[in-house]
């Protein structure tokens, strides 16, 4: 019986966006596999003088089973930031649109 290839044989980039206005670092969110384990990876990448993004040690990778908890936490953080007036609906929608265009 042949083994079915992993759907994560290559990392899948979900989104990337600039970390700040200087545009020297970006945040990449990917799904990948390491030693047979599916991972969600949120990592800072540095853009070199050659224009190539390279991963840094800054970030977090965790088992994909933690993704619902991470998503719930991000959703709560968004709600609290709106409640405190730190962001508004227009700004977050604009950022989301820009992030998907960059990916």
Tab-separated table of C-alpha atoms in Angstrom:
chain	number	residue	atom	x	y	z
A	1	UNK	CA	0.000	0.000	0.000
A	2	UNK	CA	1.447	3.378	-0.984
A	3	UNK	CA	1.602	6.130	1.555
A	4	UNK	CA	-0.505	9.191	0.794
A	5	UNK	CA	1.613	12.362	0.450
A	6	UNK	CA	1.266	14.887	3.251
A	7	UNK	CA	-0.873	17.945	2.451
A	8	UNK	CA	1.930	19.926	4.117
A	9	UNK	CA	4.839	18.553	2.099
A	10	UNK	CA	5.685	22.215	1.445
A	11	UNK	CA	4.840	25.064	3.857
A	12	UNK	CA	1.604	26.883	3.024
A	13	UNK	CA	1.772	30.647	3.463
A	14	UNK	CA	-1.482	31.973	4.898
A	15	UNK	CA	-0.617	35.658	5.208
A	16	UNK	CA	2.334	37.990	5.428
A	17	UNK	CA	2.409	41.664	6.313
A	18	UNK	CA	4.926	44.317	7.296
A	19	UNK	CA	5.723	44.432	11.002
A	20	UNK	CA	6.167	48.219	10.977
A	21	UNK	CA	6.594	51.210	8.676
A	22	UNK	CA	10.314	50.625	8.128
A	23	UNK	CA	9.501	47.518	6.088
A	24	UNK	CA	12.649	45.714	7.142
A	25	UNK	CA	10.725	42.964	8.930
A	26	UNK	CA	7.529	41.139	8.086
A	27	UNK	CA	5.260	38.694	9.885
A	28	UNK	CA	4.558	35.401	8.111
A	29	UNK	CA	1.844	32.962	9.156
A	30	UNK	CA	2.326	29.499	7.687
A	31	UNK	CA	1.120	25.943	8.026
A	32	UNK	CA	3.930	23.419	7.837
A	33	UNK	CA	5.091	20.030	9.002
A	34	UNK	CA	8.074	19.120	11.162
A	35	UNK	CA	9.006	15.518	11.926
A	36	UNK	CA	5.498	14.378	11.019
A	37	UNK	CA	3.716	17.012	13.132
A	38	UNK	CA	1.473	19.670	11.566
A	39	UNK	CA	2.362	23.168	12.825
A	40	UNK	CA	1.053	26.722	12.782
A	41	UNK	CA	4.000	29.101	12.602
A	42	UNK	CA	3.852	32.862	13.249
A	43	UNK	CA	7.336	34.200	12.596
A	44	UNK	CA	9.226	37.449	12.028
A	45	UNK	CA	11.178	37.498	8.772
A	46	UNK	CA	13.968	39.980	8.012
A	47	UNK	CA	14.296	41.327	4.491
A	48	UNK	CA	17.911	41.261	3.340
A	49	UNK	CA	19.640	43.777	1.075
A	50	UNK	CA	18.957	41.304	-1.742
A	51	UNK	CA	15.197	41.630	-1.100
A	52	UNK	CA	14.821	38.060	0.154
A	53	UNK	CA	12.852	37.424	3.352
A	54	UNK	CA	14.624	35.131	5.822
A	55	UNK	CA	13.127	33.697	9.025
A	56	UNK	CA	14.440	34.946	12.357
A	57	UNK	CA	14.328	33.184	15.739
A	58	UNK	CA	11.543	35.603	16.722
A	59	UNK	CA	8.164	33.910	16.579
A	60	UNK	CA	6.223	30.921	17.715
A	61	UNK	CA	5.461	27.516	16.239
A	62	UNK	CA	2.947	25.169	17.817
A	63	UNK	CA	0.986	22.056	17.028
A	64	UNK	CA	-1.959	22.676	14.729
A	65	UNK	CA	-4.281	21.414	17.478
A	66	UNK	CA	-3.585	24.707	19.294
A	67	UNK	CA	-4.839	26.767	16.321
A	68	UNK	CA	-8.440	27.105	17.632
A	69	UNK	CA	-7.121	28.438	20.966
A	70	UNK	CA	-4.775	30.847	19.199
A	71	UNK	CA	-7.594	32.068	16.934
A	72	UNK	CA	-9.916	32.521	19.929
A	73	UNK	CA	-7.229	34.506	21.739
A	74	UNK	CA	-6.639	36.760	18.726
A	75	UNK	CA	-10.407	37.284	18.397
A	76	UNK	CA	-10.623	38.276	22.079
A	77	UNK	CA	-7.659	40.633	21.674
A	78	UNK	CA	-9.367	42.292	18.681
A	79	UNK	CA	-12.595	42.739	20.643
A	80	UNK	CA	-10.766	44.218	23.650
A	81	UNK	CA	-8.703	46.555	21.454
A	82	UNK	CA	-11.930	47.810	19.802
A	83	UNK	CA	-13.587	48.205	23.204
A	84	UNK	CA	-10.633	50.301	24.403
A	85	UNK	CA	-10.662	52.401	21.228
A	86	UNK	CA	-7.226	51.184	20.175
A	87	UNK	CA	-8.486	50.114	16.744
A	88	UNK	CA	-11.716	50.596	14.845
A	89	UNK	CA	-13.563	48.361	12.407
A	90	UNK	CA	-12.407	50.356	9.366
A	91	UNK	CA	-8.728	50.157	10.318
A	92	UNK	CA	-8.764	46.419	10.968
A	93	UNK	CA	-10.676	45.699	7.737
A	94	UNK	CA	-8.184	47.852	5.812
A	95	UNK	CA	-5.233	46.010	7.372
A	96	UNK	CA	-6.791	42.618	6.600
A	97	UNK	CA	-7.300	43.592	2.971
A	98	UNK	CA	-3.749	44.861	2.662
A	99	UNK	CA	-2.317	41.703	4.233
A	100	UNK	CA	-4.078	39.386	1.798
A	101	UNK	CA	-2.951	41.507	-1.151
A	102	UNK	CA	0.675	41.211	-0.035
A	103	UNK	CA	0.538	37.414	0.340
